[in-house]
């Protein structure tokens, strides 16, 4: 069998099905129909490969610039337009409608035909292939449906919480396309059902095993040679979706359904969400299994350089392919380093980082000094954000973002190039890239699709709501235990036993605030903040993005917070719209309230 990389090269075979006249049947001049896949496994896998190509993950922090965490200096940016009042049902950069539904069509085509495919002439090996590929298909459908629900689920004017139309069979030219939306709960049930089916079919991880490790279900079919199993599920399959990954997706979906914006319309509880997350975390030993360098996964250079094909570092549950480029650096390095400075962290986000002793900077115990605001702060601030007079990397010059800068790195020095907030993004970037056209140095990067830290934070959030800060609900660790491990890894509160955490561990409301803040810090610039603000139903979605103007008139720095960008979200925008064009075509589709 071919690897995913090779299958994607063959995806041109499947594009026969995507022409506007031939979406459901090959054109007359095509002499190959769906039945051609039955004796051509690569052709069959090409259909499923489209669901991988259409995965909903981004390598760039697109949506963050529409939140209180960042702005962009690109005046033509769609997310800037969205955040400042131009978001409509017909102009929606957050829409997932078409891409996800296209992927689901490919998945359903595959599932409807896979049992007829001759994957191997050996009956038992054929069964193993069919199991694995069906498992991948069910898992991928859960991923695609979760993304659809995240973007388009919401309350209607009639007070019903709806999701999207559930489609589990391939659509043909004779299908009824005028389908109503299923309820949000029905969509969650379908996602969890698909995830559970996938778990029955997929290995926890792909990898070569020995004869004694052959799963019992295949031993009962007569598989005694690990080589036969490895041919189907061995090292060469790493990088595809697995049982471990779909457990994490199930936890994501449960957290969404249990969240304040949705929980009155679902039966999913905080306890359910916590336990689904625990299924993932127990496999690494709970908080003790938190990767020690996981918070700098993007900058762990020796680790990235040494990644074998499909292998994920300890922090990563699922990653994208490793690519050699400097695209992120070209977009986001300061101008003096030949970058475009696109994503500018806000003062709002900078203020979220506590002091080194763990106290929020607005707490008198923090020792925060407004005249020296970047001193004695959470080390993650320097890991993720370039502040005034810091460097982009150990070999770069000092970056001056203040008004006294003698180049375009300074705040608002050059429209469309310089920072608007007084900060540049460091997270996701490799300092050893050099966009200078004279050198154009590229390095390896990958997209972290799902991180363990995200699932740890999901558990902490759900466990705190279900059982309080120190309750475990039958698990072996609490929300407090998780947050303590994350903050210890970051290096904060080490000299005082993290006194702030200790002071809030008996208060569910204060612990909720701390968990949300830790989630904001740990997952910044990874396209989580927008969705978190919406599912929490909090006012931050409309918070003015702020920056810091730093002057040096007489050799003494002055720090002046400034308003940078007003947000213009209406209350109904906590739930995304169904595309206007779809409503025009299909009368049974009901729009979310307000759109």
PDB file of N, CA and C in Angstrom, residues 31 41 68 74 130 138 173 191 218 261 326 370 374 433 440 471 498 516 542 561:
ATOM      1  N   UNK A  31     -14.223   6.936 -19.129  1.00  0.00           N
ATOM      2  CA  UNK A  31     -14.631   5.538 -19.146  1.00  0.00           C
ATOM      3  C   UNK A  31     -14.339   4.856 -17.819  1.00  0.00           C
ATOM      4  N   UNK A  41      -6.881  -0.264  -5.522  1.00  0.00           N
ATOM      5  CA  UNK A  41      -6.823   0.326  -4.179  1.00  0.00           C
ATOM      6  C   UNK A  41      -6.277   1.754  -4.154  1.00  0.00           C
ATOM      7  N   UNK A  68      -9.052  39.885  20.853  1.00  0.00           N
ATOM      8  CA  UNK A  68      -8.325  40.828  21.701  1.00  0.00           C
ATOM      9  C   UNK A  68      -6.866  40.453  21.875  1.00  0.00           C
ATOM     10  N   UNK A  74      -2.062  44.597   7.932  1.00  0.00           N
ATOM     11  CA  UNK A  74      -2.506  44.438   6.548  1.00  0.00           C
ATOM     12  C   UNK A  74      -3.924  44.982   6.424  1.00  0.00           C
ATOM     13  N   UNK A 130      -9.260  -2.924   5.217  1.00  0.00           N
ATOM     14  CA  UNK A 130     -10.588  -2.339   5.203  1.00  0.00           C
ATOM     15  C   UNK A 130     -10.940  -1.742   6.557  1.00  0.00           C
ATOM     16  N   UNK A 138     -14.248   7.271   9.196  1.00  0.00           N
ATOM     17  CA  UNK A 138     -15.150   7.688  10.274  1.00  0.00           C
ATOM     18  C   UNK A 138     -14.500   8.774  11.137  1.00  0.00           C
ATOM     19  N   UNK A 173     -26.876  12.995  -8.009  1.00  0.00           N
ATOM     20  CA  UNK A 173     -27.697  13.989  -8.712  1.00  0.00           C
ATOM     21  C   UNK A 173     -29.166  13.867  -8.334  1.00  0.00           C
ATOM     22  N   UNK A 191     -20.965  12.978  15.865  1.00  0.00           N
ATOM     23  CA  UNK A 191     -19.506  13.097  15.988  1.00  0.00           C
ATOM     24  C   UNK A 191     -18.967  12.039  16.944  1.00  0.00           C
ATOM     25  N   UNK A 218      -7.222  -9.661  15.526  1.00  0.00           N
ATOM     26  CA  UNK A 218      -6.592 -10.180  14.315  1.00  0.00           C
ATOM     27  C   UNK A 218      -5.927 -11.532  14.567  1.00  0.00           C
ATOM     28  N   UNK A 261     -22.170  28.756  26.016  1.00  0.00           N
ATOM     29  CA  UNK A 261     -22.954  29.187  24.862  1.00  0.00           C
ATOM     30  C   UNK A 261     -23.850  28.092  24.300  1.00  0.00           C
ATOM     31  N   UNK A 326      10.307  29.665   4.916  1.00  0.00           N
ATOM     32  CA  UNK A 326      10.396  30.794   5.858  1.00  0.00           C
ATOM     33  C   UNK A 326       9.191  31.713   5.680  1.00  0.00           C
ATOM     34  N   UNK A 370       4.880  49.528  36.414  1.00  0.00           N
ATOM     35  CA  UNK A 370       4.456  50.109  35.131  1.00  0.00           C
ATOM     36  C   UNK A 370       5.571  50.863  34.421  1.00  0.00           C
ATOM     37  N   UNK A 374       8.201  44.989  31.527  1.00  0.00           N
ATOM     38  CA  UNK A 374       8.553  43.660  31.011  1.00  0.00           C
ATOM     39  C   UNK A 374       9.533  42.917  31.910  1.00  0.00           C
ATOM     40  N   UNK A 433      15.685  31.317  10.648  1.00  0.00           N
ATOM     41  CA  UNK A 433      15.297  31.649   9.270  1.00  0.00           C
ATOM     42  C   UNK A 433      15.778  33.055   8.947  1.00  0.00           C
ATOM     43  N   UNK A 440      17.888  34.241   2.060  1.00  0.00           N
ATOM     44  CA  UNK A 440      16.633  33.486   1.936  1.00  0.00           C
ATOM     45  C   UNK A 440      16.739  32.120   2.609  1.00  0.00           C
ATOM     46  N   UNK A 471     -11.418  18.757  42.951  1.00  0.00           N
ATOM     47  CA  UNK A 471     -12.155  17.508  42.799  1.00  0.00           C
ATOM     48  C   UNK A 471     -11.644  16.707  41.610  1.00  0.00           C
ATOM     49  N   UNK A 498       4.148  29.109  44.085  1.00  0.00           N
ATOM     50  CA  UNK A 498       2.983  29.580  43.321  1.00  0.00           C
ATOM     51  C   UNK A 498       1.852  29.957  44.275  1.00  0.00           C
ATOM     52  N   UNK A 516      -8.890  29.934  32.273  1.00  0.00           N
ATOM     53  CA  UNK A 516      -9.106  30.613  30.987  1.00  0.00           C
ATOM     54  C   UNK A 516      -7.907  31.461  30.600  1.00  0.00           C
ATOM     55  N   UNK A 542     -15.727  41.781  22.073  1.00  0.00           N
ATOM     56  CA  UNK A 542     -15.886  43.160  21.611  1.00  0.00           C
ATOM     57  C   UNK A 542     -14.915  44.116  22.297  1.00  0.00           C
ATOM     58  N   UNK A 561      -0.363  53.431  27.335  1.00  0.00           N
ATOM     59  CA  UNK A 561      -1.295  52.530  26.650  1.00  0.00           C
ATOM     60  C   UNK A 561      -2.146  53.308  25.654  1.00  0.00           C
TER      61      UNK A 561
END
